[in-house]
């Protein structure tokens, strides 16, 4: 009988254990088995067959430690077939350690992927918020650009208005520097006054009821229908009437009409053949 555990062909002592998968024989003492129950022998697999099985299905009770009892008569039972030197059988656990490390590695990889997925799912609402903030920022930027353009346009308009105002102020100061007497004398030789231009001196016409011109306050004679009547008058020359500076021409004409100083054709005071006034009023 051949044994897979050593080069012996017989079993001098102990029992024989047969692998249920490869059907190879092993010495009980070579395996250092401490449990010789029949239940174990029914399902026992050798170490080589056990390494081929997946880890989760490896539930057998393979002994890996020595029982501490070795007989001198069986000192060569742990020799392998064809071996020339003595060596003890050591159960190789490097495969199990590698498998455990591999399982631990895949477990870590799974945890890392799970954490990565949770982190990505948590970043989705944050990404949406950042997109919304970017859109709001773009709207604010466009509004600021619009206000800046309007502000620049307003500054240009203000500068233009200030420039025109300065020009008008300079012209006004030039007019204020000219004396009033010089302004009046400038138009006297042309028959002009400060308020109008007369092409001809007002003269009472024949058969009319015009009040004769008198440039000072006092009395005057009203000729009406050939009858003379003395009336009290005020200044008829508008340019000389200081007390009438706040009154309009219509008010002065109404006063002349009330006092009876009216002539034909609805002309009040005195007749004007042509009047070019600064107020554009006859």
PDB file of C-alpha atoms in Angstrom:
ATOM      1  CA  UNK A   1       0.000   0.000   0.000  1.00  0.00           C
ATOM      2  CA  UNK A   2       1.349   3.409  -0.927  1.00  0.00           C
ATOM      3  CA  UNK A   3       1.075   6.457   1.293  1.00  0.00           C
ATOM      4  CA  UNK A   4       1.157  10.069   0.166  1.00  0.00           C
ATOM      5  CA  UNK A   5       2.661  11.303   3.419  1.00  0.00           C
ATOM      6  CA  UNK A   6       5.844   9.198   3.495  1.00  0.00           C
ATOM      7  CA  UNK A   7       7.776   6.479   1.656  1.00  0.00           C
ATOM      8  CA  UNK A   8       6.631   3.642   3.835  1.00  0.00           C
ATOM      9  CA  UNK A   9       4.352   1.038   2.313  1.00  0.00           C
ATOM     10  CA  UNK A  10       2.934  -0.399   5.505  1.00  0.00           C
ATOM     11  CA  UNK A  11       1.302   0.947   8.576  1.00  0.00           C
ATOM     12  CA  UNK A  12       3.052  -0.452  11.604  1.00  0.00           C
ATOM     13  CA  UNK A  13       1.103   1.466  14.153  1.00  0.00           C
ATOM     14  CA  UNK A  14      -1.846   3.817  14.217  1.00  0.00           C
ATOM     15  CA  UNK A  15      -4.620   4.109  11.766  1.00  0.00           C
ATOM     16  CA  UNK A  16      -4.860   4.999   8.126  1.00  0.00           C
ATOM     17  CA  UNK A  17      -6.765   8.065   6.913  1.00  0.00           C
ATOM     18  CA  UNK A  18      -7.968   8.154   3.315  1.00  0.00           C
ATOM     19  CA  UNK A  19      -8.816  11.389   1.451  1.00  0.00           C
ATOM     20  CA  UNK A  20     -12.436  11.387   0.358  1.00  0.00           C
ATOM     21  CA  UNK A  21     -11.577  13.296  -2.823  1.00  0.00           C
ATOM     22  CA  UNK A  22      -8.272  12.015  -4.240  1.00  0.00           C
ATOM     23  CA  UNK A  23      -8.453   8.669  -2.368  1.00  0.00           C
ATOM     24  CA  UNK A  24      -4.790   8.816  -1.276  1.00  0.00           C
ATOM     25  CA  UNK A  25      -3.710   7.203   2.006  1.00  0.00           C
ATOM     26  CA  UNK A  26      -2.090   9.011   4.916  1.00  0.00           C
ATOM     27  CA  UNK A  27      -0.669   7.842   8.226  1.00  0.00           C
ATOM     28  CA  UNK A  28      -2.442   9.143  11.263  1.00  0.00           C
ATOM     29  CA  UNK A  29       0.846   9.941  12.949  1.00  0.00           C
ATOM     30  CA  UNK A  30       2.232  11.692   9.859  1.00  0.00           C
ATOM     31  CA  UNK A  31      -0.638  14.106  10.005  1.00  0.00           C
ATOM     32  CA  UNK A  32      -0.372  14.465  13.778  1.00  0.00           C
ATOM     33  CA  UNK A  33      -4.110  13.997  14.024  1.00  0.00           C
ATOM     34  CA  UNK A  34      -5.612  14.348  17.461  1.00  0.00           C
ATOM     35  CA  UNK A  35      -9.163  13.460  16.487  1.00  0.00           C
ATOM     36  CA  UNK A  36      -9.755   9.925  15.239  1.00  0.00           C
ATOM     37  CA  UNK A  37     -13.493  10.027  15.124  1.00  0.00           C
ATOM     38  CA  UNK A  38     -15.252   8.177  12.404  1.00  0.00           C
ATOM     39  CA  UNK A  39     -17.226  11.318  11.464  1.00  0.00           C
ATOM     40  CA  UNK A  40     -13.999  13.089  10.610  1.00  0.00           C
ATOM     41  CA  UNK A  41     -12.764  10.207   8.459  1.00  0.00           C
ATOM     42  CA  UNK A  42     -15.982  10.163   6.422  1.00  0.00           C
ATOM     43  CA  UNK A  43     -15.493  13.759   5.176  1.00  0.00           C
ATOM     44  CA  UNK A  44     -11.749  14.271   5.557  1.00  0.00           C
ATOM     45  CA  UNK A  45      -9.739  15.752   2.666  1.00  0.00           C
ATOM     46  CA  UNK A  46      -6.008  15.907   2.339  1.00  0.00           C
ATOM     47  CA  UNK A  47      -4.180  19.265   2.520  1.00  0.00           C
ATOM     48  CA  UNK A  48      -3.599  19.363  -1.243  1.00  0.00           C
ATOM     49  CA  UNK A  49      -7.307  18.881  -1.981  1.00  0.00           C
ATOM     50  CA  UNK A  50      -8.268  21.371   0.725  1.00  0.00           C
ATOM     51  CA  UNK A  51      -6.192  24.117  -0.931  1.00  0.00           C
ATOM     52  CA  UNK A  52      -8.169  23.675  -4.133  1.00  0.00           C
ATOM     53  CA  UNK A  53     -11.471  24.324  -2.379  1.00  0.00           C
ATOM     54  CA  UNK A  54     -12.891  27.871  -1.898  1.00  0.00           C
ATOM     55  CA  UNK A  55     -12.280  29.427   1.492  1.00  0.00           C
ATOM     56  CA  UNK A  56     -15.934  29.757   2.487  1.00  0.00           C
ATOM     57  CA  UNK A  57     -16.594  26.039   1.966  1.00  0.00           C
ATOM     58  CA  UNK A  58     -13.487  24.875   3.819  1.00  0.00           C
ATOM     59  CA  UNK A  59     -15.151  23.833   7.081  1.00  0.00           C
ATOM     60  CA  UNK A  60     -13.211  20.633   7.735  1.00  0.00           C
ATOM     61  CA  UNK A  61     -11.156  20.130  10.832  1.00  0.00           C
ATOM     62  CA  UNK A  62      -7.652  19.664   9.420  1.00  0.00           C
ATOM     63  CA  UNK A  63      -5.111  19.274  12.217  1.00  0.00           C
ATOM     64  CA  UNK A  64      -2.106  21.543  11.747  1.00  0.00           C
ATOM     65  CA  UNK A  65      -0.382  21.230  15.111  1.00  0.00           C
ATOM     66  CA  UNK A  66       1.676  18.365  16.456  1.00  0.00           C
ATOM     67  CA  UNK A  67       0.282  16.133  19.161  1.00  0.00           C
ATOM     68  CA  UNK A  68       3.665  16.042  20.828  1.00  0.00           C
ATOM     69  CA  UNK A  69       3.884  12.219  20.726  1.00  0.00           C
ATOM     70  CA  UNK A  70       6.417  10.766  18.267  1.00  0.00           C
ATOM     71  CA  UNK A  71       7.696   7.199  18.602  1.00  0.00           C
ATOM     72  CA  UNK A  72      11.326   6.445  17.832  1.00  0.00           C
ATOM     73  CA  UNK A  73      10.299   3.338  15.946  1.00  0.00           C
ATOM     74  CA  UNK A  74       8.462   5.512  13.453  1.00  0.00           C
ATOM     75  CA  UNK A  75      11.146   8.144  13.056  1.00  0.00           C
ATOM     76  CA  UNK A  76      11.175   7.656   9.289  1.00  0.00           C
ATOM     77  CA  UNK A  77       7.460   7.893   8.707  1.00  0.00           C
ATOM     78  CA  UNK A  78       7.662  11.580   7.862  1.00  0.00           C
ATOM     79  CA  UNK A  79      10.074  10.981   5.010  1.00  0.00           C
ATOM     80  CA  UNK A  80       8.693  11.732   1.598  1.00  0.00           C
ATOM     81  CA  UNK A  81       8.934   9.162  -1.160  1.00  0.00           C
ATOM     82  CA  UNK A  82      12.289   9.470  -2.880  1.00  0.00           C
ATOM     83  CA  UNK A  83      13.670  11.714  -0.142  1.00  0.00           C
ATOM     84  CA  UNK A  84      17.224  11.252   1.101  1.00  0.00           C
ATOM     85  CA  UNK A  85      17.027  13.372   4.241  1.00  0.00           C
ATOM     86  CA  UNK A  86      14.700  13.713   7.166  1.00  0.00           C
ATOM     87  CA  UNK A  87      12.222  16.565   7.168  1.00  0.00           C
ATOM     88  CA  UNK A  88       9.138  17.244   9.150  1.00  0.00           C
ATOM     89  CA  UNK A  89       5.884  18.049   7.451  1.00  0.00           C
ATOM     90  CA  UNK A  90       4.839  21.661   8.062  1.00  0.00           C
ATOM     91  CA  UNK A  91       1.437  22.777   6.962  1.00  0.00           C
ATOM     92  CA  UNK A  92       1.883  25.626   4.526  1.00  0.00           C
ATOM     93  CA  UNK A  93      -0.247  28.524   5.711  1.00  0.00           C
ATOM     94  CA  UNK A  94       1.094  31.084   3.227  1.00  0.00           C
ATOM     95  CA  UNK A  95      -1.824  30.420   0.864  1.00  0.00           C
ATOM     96  CA  UNK A  96      -4.338  31.071   3.611  1.00  0.00           C
ATOM     97  CA  UNK A  97      -2.580  34.285   4.615  1.00  0.00           C
ATOM     98  CA  UNK A  98      -2.473  35.432   1.007  1.00  0.00           C
ATOM     99  CA  UNK A  99      -6.149  34.623   0.618  1.00  0.00           C
ATOM    100  CA  UNK A 100      -6.976  36.527   3.799  1.00  0.00           C
ATOM    101  CA  UNK A 101      -4.966  39.496   2.623  1.00  0.00           C
ATOM    102  CA  UNK A 102      -6.697  39.333  -0.735  1.00  0.00           C
ATOM    103  CA  UNK A 103     -10.116  39.257   0.899  1.00  0.00           C
ATOM    104  CA  UNK A 104      -9.143  42.159   3.156  1.00  0.00           C
ATOM    105  CA  UNK A 105      -7.906  44.111   0.145  1.00  0.00           C
ATOM    106  CA  UNK A 106     -11.177  43.616  -1.748  1.00  0.00           C
ATOM    107  CA  UNK A 107     -13.086  44.571   1.395  1.00  0.00           C
ATOM    108  CA  UNK A 108     -11.126  47.817   1.610  1.00  0.00           C
ATOM    109  CA  UNK A 109     -11.705  48.460  -2.082  1.00  0.00           C
ATOM    110  CA  UNK A 110     -15.457  47.996  -1.605  1.00  0.00           C
ATOM    111  CA  UNK A 111     -15.520  50.374   1.357  1.00  0.00           C
ATOM    112  CA  UNK A 112     -13.549  52.976  -0.582  1.00  0.00           C
ATOM    113  CA  UNK A 113     -15.901  52.733  -3.570  1.00  0.00           C
ATOM    114  CA  UNK A 114     -18.916  53.037  -1.282  1.00  0.00           C
ATOM    115  CA  UNK A 115     -17.481  56.144   0.365  1.00  0.00           C
ATOM    116  CA  UNK A 116     -16.633  57.562  -3.052  1.00  0.00           C
ATOM    117  CA  UNK A 117     -20.205  57.070  -4.294  1.00  0.00           C
ATOM    118  CA  UNK A 118     -21.621  58.693  -1.156  1.00  0.00           C
ATOM    119  CA  UNK A 119     -19.234  61.608  -1.575  1.00  0.00           C
ATOM    120  CA  UNK A 120     -20.254  62.060  -5.225  1.00  0.00           C
ATOM    121  CA  UNK A 121     -23.946  61.958  -4.327  1.00  0.00           C
ATOM    122  CA  UNK A 122     -23.334  64.596  -1.650  1.00  0.00           C
ATOM    123  CA  UNK A 123     -21.566  66.819  -4.206  1.00  0.00           C
ATOM    124  CA  UNK A 124     -24.535  66.869  -6.621  1.00  0.00           C
ATOM    125  CA  UNK A 125     -26.632  69.482  -4.707  1.00  0.00           C
ATOM    126  CA  UNK A 126     -23.481  71.489  -4.027  1.00  0.00           C
ATOM    127  CA  UNK A 127     -22.752  71.533  -7.751  1.00  0.00           C
ATOM    128  CA  UNK A 128     -26.285  72.773  -8.479  1.00  0.00           C
ATOM    129  CA  UNK A 129     -25.863  75.537  -5.896  1.00  0.00           C
ATOM    130  CA  UNK A 130     -22.580  76.603  -7.473  1.00  0.00           C
ATOM    131  CA  UNK A 131     -24.220  76.767 -10.906  1.00  0.00           C
ATOM    132  CA  UNK A 132     -27.036  78.926  -9.504  1.00  0.00           C
ATOM    133  CA  UNK A 133     -24.532  81.214  -7.765  1.00  0.00           C
ATOM    134  CA  UNK A 134     -22.568  81.572 -11.003  1.00  0.00           C
ATOM    135  CA  UNK A 135     -25.730  82.565 -12.899  1.00  0.00           C
ATOM    136  CA  UNK A 136     -26.643  85.132 -10.223  1.00  0.00           C
ATOM    137  CA  UNK A 137     -23.118  86.511 -10.338  1.00  0.00           C
ATOM    138  CA  UNK A 138     -23.329  86.912 -14.122  1.00  0.00           C
ATOM    139  CA  UNK A 139     -26.642  88.799 -13.759  1.00  0.00           C
ATOM    140  CA  UNK A 140     -25.099  91.091 -11.140  1.00  0.00           C
ATOM    141  CA  UNK A 141     -22.114  91.694 -13.399  1.00  0.00           C
ATOM    142  CA  UNK A 142     -24.369  92.641 -16.327  1.00  0.00           C
ATOM    143  CA  UNK A 143     -26.339  95.031 -14.091  1.00  0.00           C
ATOM    144  CA  UNK A 144     -23.135  96.677 -12.870  1.00  0.00           C
ATOM    145  CA  UNK A 145     -21.917  97.119 -16.438  1.00  0.00           C
ATOM    146  CA  UNK A 146     -25.246  98.724 -17.375  1.00  0.00           C
ATOM    147  CA  UNK A 147     -25.110 101.118 -14.397  1.00  0.00           C
ATOM    148  CA  UNK A 148     -21.500 101.990 -15.192  1.00  0.00           C
ATOM    149  CA  UNK A 149     -22.391 102.884 -18.779  1.00  0.00           C
ATOM    150  CA  UNK A 150     -25.344 104.999 -17.614  1.00  0.00           C
ATOM    151  CA  UNK A 151     -23.169 106.701 -15.014  1.00  0.00           C
ATOM    152  CA  UNK A 152     -20.528 107.561 -17.615  1.00  0.00           C
ATOM    153  CA  UNK A 153     -23.220 108.966 -19.915  1.00  0.00           C
ATOM    154  CA  UNK A 154     -24.626 111.044 -17.050  1.00  0.00           C
ATOM    155  CA  UNK A 155     -21.161 112.394 -16.230  1.00  0.00           C
ATOM    156  CA  UNK A 156     -20.706 113.482 -19.856  1.00  0.00           C
ATOM    157  CA  UNK A 157     -24.085 115.241 -19.867  1.00  0.00           C
ATOM    158  CA  UNK A 158     -23.295 117.041 -16.612  1.00  0.00           C
ATOM    159  CA  UNK A 159     -19.943 118.201 -17.969  1.00  0.00           C
ATOM    160  CA  UNK A 160     -21.643 119.451 -21.129  1.00  0.00           C
ATOM    161  CA  UNK A 161     -24.280 121.348 -19.116  1.00  0.00           C
ATOM    162  CA  UNK A 162     -21.601 122.895 -16.906  1.00  0.00           C
ATOM    163  CA  UNK A 163     -19.691 124.018 -19.982  1.00  0.00           C
ATOM    164  CA  UNK A 164     -22.793 125.632 -21.511  1.00  0.00           C
ATOM    165  CA  UNK A 165     -23.677 127.248 -18.183  1.00  0.00           C
ATOM    166  CA  UNK A 166     -20.216 128.771 -17.929  1.00  0.00           C
ATOM    167  CA  UNK A 167     -20.524 130.142 -21.451  1.00  0.00           C
ATOM    168  CA  UNK A 168     -23.893 131.750 -20.658  1.00  0.00           C
ATOM    169  CA  UNK A 169     -22.521 133.133 -17.405  1.00  0.00           C
ATOM    170  CA  UNK A 170     -19.648 134.765 -19.269  1.00  0.00           C
ATOM    171  CA  UNK A 171     -22.056 136.343 -21.751  1.00  0.00           C
ATOM    172  CA  UNK A 172     -24.279 137.587 -18.928  1.00  0.00           C
ATOM    173  CA  UNK A 173     -21.323 139.120 -17.125  1.00  0.00           C
ATOM    174  CA  UNK A 174     -20.377 140.946 -20.342  1.00  0.00           C
ATOM    175  CA  UNK A 175     -23.881 142.458 -20.550  1.00  0.00           C
ATOM    176  CA  UNK A 176     -23.770 143.475 -16.897  1.00  0.00           C
ATOM    177  CA  UNK A 177     -20.510 145.323 -17.431  1.00  0.00           C
ATOM    178  CA  UNK A 178     -22.137 147.604 -20.069  1.00  0.00           C
ATOM    179  CA  UNK A 179     -23.641 150.747 -18.336  1.00  0.00           C
ATOM    180  CA  UNK A 180     -27.345 151.401 -18.809  1.00  0.00           C
ATOM    181  CA  UNK A 181     -26.680 154.962 -20.045  1.00  0.00           C
ATOM    182  CA  UNK A 182     -24.355 153.657 -22.729  1.00  0.00           C
ATOM    183  CA  UNK A 183     -26.952 151.115 -23.735  1.00  0.00           C
ATOM    184  CA  UNK A 184     -29.580 153.921 -24.026  1.00  0.00           C
ATOM    185  CA  UNK A 185     -27.279 156.308 -25.888  1.00  0.00           C
ATOM    186  CA  UNK A 186     -26.415 153.579 -28.319  1.00  0.00           C
ATOM    187  CA  UNK A 187     -30.033 153.531 -29.507  1.00  0.00           C
ATOM    188  CA  UNK A 188     -30.894 157.234 -29.168  1.00  0.00           C
ATOM    189  CA  UNK A 189     -29.359 158.203 -32.506  1.00  0.00           C
ATOM    190  CA  UNK A 190     -31.522 155.543 -34.162  1.00  0.00           C
ATOM    191  CA  UNK A 191     -34.729 156.682 -32.446  1.00  0.00           C
ATOM    192  CA  UNK A 192     -34.726 153.566 -30.189  1.00  0.00           C
ATOM    193  CA  UNK A 193     -35.417 153.190 -26.478  1.00  0.00           C
ATOM    194  CA  UNK A 194     -34.707 150.404 -24.008  1.00  0.00           C
ATOM    195  CA  UNK A 195     -38.119 148.869 -24.632  1.00  0.00           C
ATOM    196  CA  UNK A 196     -38.827 149.606 -28.246  1.00  0.00           C
ATOM    197  CA  UNK A 197     -37.970 151.370 -31.478  1.00  0.00           C
ATOM    198  CA  UNK A 198     -40.081 154.186 -32.905  1.00  0.00           C
ATOM    199  CA  UNK A 199     -39.791 154.949 -36.569  1.00  0.00           C
ATOM    200  CA  UNK A 200     -41.712 158.223 -36.100  1.00  0.00           C
ATOM    201  CA  UNK A 201     -42.566 160.421 -33.118  1.00  0.00           C
ATOM    202  CA  UNK A 202     -46.164 160.074 -32.021  1.00  0.00           C
ATOM    203  CA  UNK A 203     -48.080 163.150 -33.091  1.00  0.00           C
ATOM    204  CA  UNK A 204     -51.735 163.813 -32.495  1.00  0.00           C
ATOM    205  CA  UNK A 205     -53.536 163.482 -35.784  1.00  0.00           C
ATOM    206  CA  UNK A 206     -56.223 165.869 -36.918  1.00  0.00           C
ATOM    207  CA  UNK A 207     -59.709 164.956 -35.779  1.00  0.00           C
ATOM    208  CA  UNK A 208     -58.446 162.402 -33.258  1.00  0.00           C
ATOM    209  CA  UNK A 209     -58.664 162.281 -29.472  1.00  0.00           C
ATOM    210  CA  UNK A 210     -55.071 161.362 -28.668  1.00  0.00           C
ATOM    211  CA  UNK A 211     -53.562 162.581 -25.453  1.00  0.00           C
ATOM    212  CA  UNK A 212     -50.560 164.700 -26.243  1.00  0.00           C
ATOM    213  CA  UNK A 213     -47.200 163.356 -25.229  1.00  0.00           C
ATOM    214  CA  UNK A 214     -45.814 164.698 -21.966  1.00  0.00           C
ATOM    215  CA  UNK A 215     -42.824 162.920 -20.381  1.00  0.00           C
ATOM    216  CA  UNK A 216     -43.341 164.256 -16.848  1.00  0.00           C
ATOM    217  CA  UNK A 217     -46.034 163.902 -14.245  1.00  0.00           C
ATOM    218  CA  UNK A 218     -48.670 166.600 -13.941  1.00  0.00           C
ATOM    219  CA  UNK A 219     -51.817 167.558 -15.757  1.00  0.00           C
ATOM    220  CA  UNK A 220     -52.755 167.190 -19.351  1.00  0.00           C
ATOM    221  CA  UNK A 221     -55.520 168.293 -21.668  1.00  0.00           C
ATOM    222  CA  UNK A 222     -57.825 165.735 -23.190  1.00  0.00           C
ATOM    223  CA  UNK A 223     -59.256 166.820 -26.538  1.00  0.00           C
ATOM    224  CA  UNK A 224     -62.464 165.007 -27.270  1.00  0.00           C
ATOM    225  CA  UNK A 225     -65.043 166.031 -29.895  1.00  0.00           C
ATOM    226  CA  UNK A 226     -63.507 169.485 -30.065  1.00  0.00           C
ATOM    227  CA  UNK A 227     -63.834 169.974 -26.315  1.00  0.00           C
ATOM    228  CA  UNK A 228     -60.761 170.319 -24.104  1.00  0.00           C
ATOM    229  CA  UNK A 229     -60.691 168.790 -20.637  1.00  0.00           C
ATOM    230  CA  UNK A 230     -57.885 169.046 -18.078  1.00  0.00           C
ATOM    231  CA  UNK A 231     -56.955 165.713 -16.479  1.00  0.00           C
ATOM    232  CA  UNK A 232     -54.239 164.574 -14.097  1.00  0.00           C
ATOM    233  CA  UNK A 233     -51.760 162.281 -15.722  1.00  0.00           C
ATOM    234  CA  UNK A 234     -48.763 160.144 -14.862  1.00  0.00           C
ATOM    235  CA  UNK A 235     -45.830 159.319 -17.051  1.00  0.00           C
ATOM    236  CA  UNK A 236     -46.845 158.397 -20.541  1.00  0.00           C
ATOM    237  CA  UNK A 237     -43.327 157.373 -21.526  1.00  0.00           C
ATOM    238  CA  UNK A 238     -42.954 153.771 -20.352  1.00  0.00           C
ATOM    239  CA  UNK A 239     -39.167 154.010 -20.254  1.00  0.00           C
ATOM    240  CA  UNK A 240     -39.378 156.784 -17.666  1.00  0.00           C
ATOM    241  CA  UNK A 241     -42.093 155.396 -15.404  1.00  0.00           C
ATOM    242  CA  UNK A 242     -40.285 153.969 -12.378  1.00  0.00           C
ATOM    243  CA  UNK A 243     -43.555 153.351 -10.544  1.00  0.00           C
ATOM    244  CA  UNK A 244     -44.804 151.155 -13.400  1.00  0.00           C
ATOM    245  CA  UNK A 245     -41.778 148.855 -13.618  1.00  0.00           C
ATOM    246  CA  UNK A 246     -43.711 145.966 -12.041  1.00  0.00           C
ATOM    247  CA  UNK A 247     -46.725 146.303 -14.360  1.00  0.00           C
ATOM    248  CA  UNK A 248     -47.284 144.719 -17.728  1.00  0.00           C
ATOM    249  CA  UNK A 249     -48.220 146.536 -20.905  1.00  0.00           C
ATOM    250  CA  UNK A 250     -51.778 145.259 -20.681  1.00  0.00           C
ATOM    251  CA  UNK A 251     -52.151 146.749 -17.203  1.00  0.00           C
ATOM    252  CA  UNK A 252     -50.820 150.097 -18.443  1.00  0.00           C
ATOM    253  CA  UNK A 253     -53.201 150.078 -21.391  1.00  0.00           C
ATOM    254  CA  UNK A 254     -56.101 149.254 -19.113  1.00  0.00           C
ATOM    255  CA  UNK A 255     -55.175 152.189 -16.902  1.00  0.00           C
ATOM    256  CA  UNK A 256     -55.035 154.516 -19.940  1.00  0.00           C
ATOM    257  CA  UNK A 257     -58.398 153.240 -21.064  1.00  0.00           C
ATOM    258  CA  UNK A 258     -59.906 153.782 -17.602  1.00  0.00           C
ATOM    259  CA  UNK A 259     -58.535 157.347 -17.494  1.00  0.00           C
ATOM    260  CA  UNK A 260     -60.052 158.060 -20.878  1.00  0.00           C
ATOM    261  CA  UNK A 261     -56.711 158.301 -22.642  1.00  0.00           C
ATOM    262  CA  UNK A 262     -57.573 156.482 -25.811  1.00  0.00           C
ATOM    263  CA  UNK A 263     -57.549 157.364 -29.430  1.00  0.00           C
ATOM    264  CA  UNK A 264     -58.952 156.064 -32.646  1.00  0.00           C
ATOM    265  CA  UNK A 265     -58.185 152.601 -33.942  1.00  0.00           C
ATOM    266  CA  UNK A 266     -57.821 151.351 -30.353  1.00  0.00           C
ATOM    267  CA  UNK A 267     -54.373 152.900 -29.800  1.00  0.00           C
ATOM    268  CA  UNK A 268     -53.737 153.836 -26.177  1.00  0.00           C
ATOM    269  CA  UNK A 269     -51.559 156.680 -24.977  1.00  0.00           C
ATOM    270  CA  UNK A 270     -49.986 157.802 -28.217  1.00  0.00           C
ATOM    271  CA  UNK A 271     -49.909 156.559 -31.755  1.00  0.00           C
ATOM    272  CA  UNK A 272     -47.076 154.331 -32.855  1.00  0.00           C
ATOM    273  CA  UNK A 273     -46.360 153.846 -36.512  1.00  0.00           C
ATOM    274  CA  UNK A 274     -43.827 151.065 -35.885  1.00  0.00           C
ATOM    275  CA  UNK A 275     -42.651 149.413 -32.650  1.00  0.00           C
ATOM    276  CA  UNK A 276     -39.858 146.909 -32.325  1.00  0.00           C
ATOM    277  CA  UNK A 277     -39.755 146.032 -28.649  1.00  0.00           C
ATOM    278  CA  UNK A 278     -37.555 143.677 -26.681  1.00  0.00           C
ATOM    279  CA  UNK A 279     -40.798 142.081 -25.463  1.00  0.00           C
ATOM    280  CA  UNK A 280     -42.203 141.756 -29.026  1.00  0.00           C
ATOM    281  CA  UNK A 281     -45.368 143.566 -27.907  1.00  0.00           C
ATOM    282  CA  UNK A 282     -46.873 146.580 -29.706  1.00  0.00           C
TER     283      UNK A 282
END
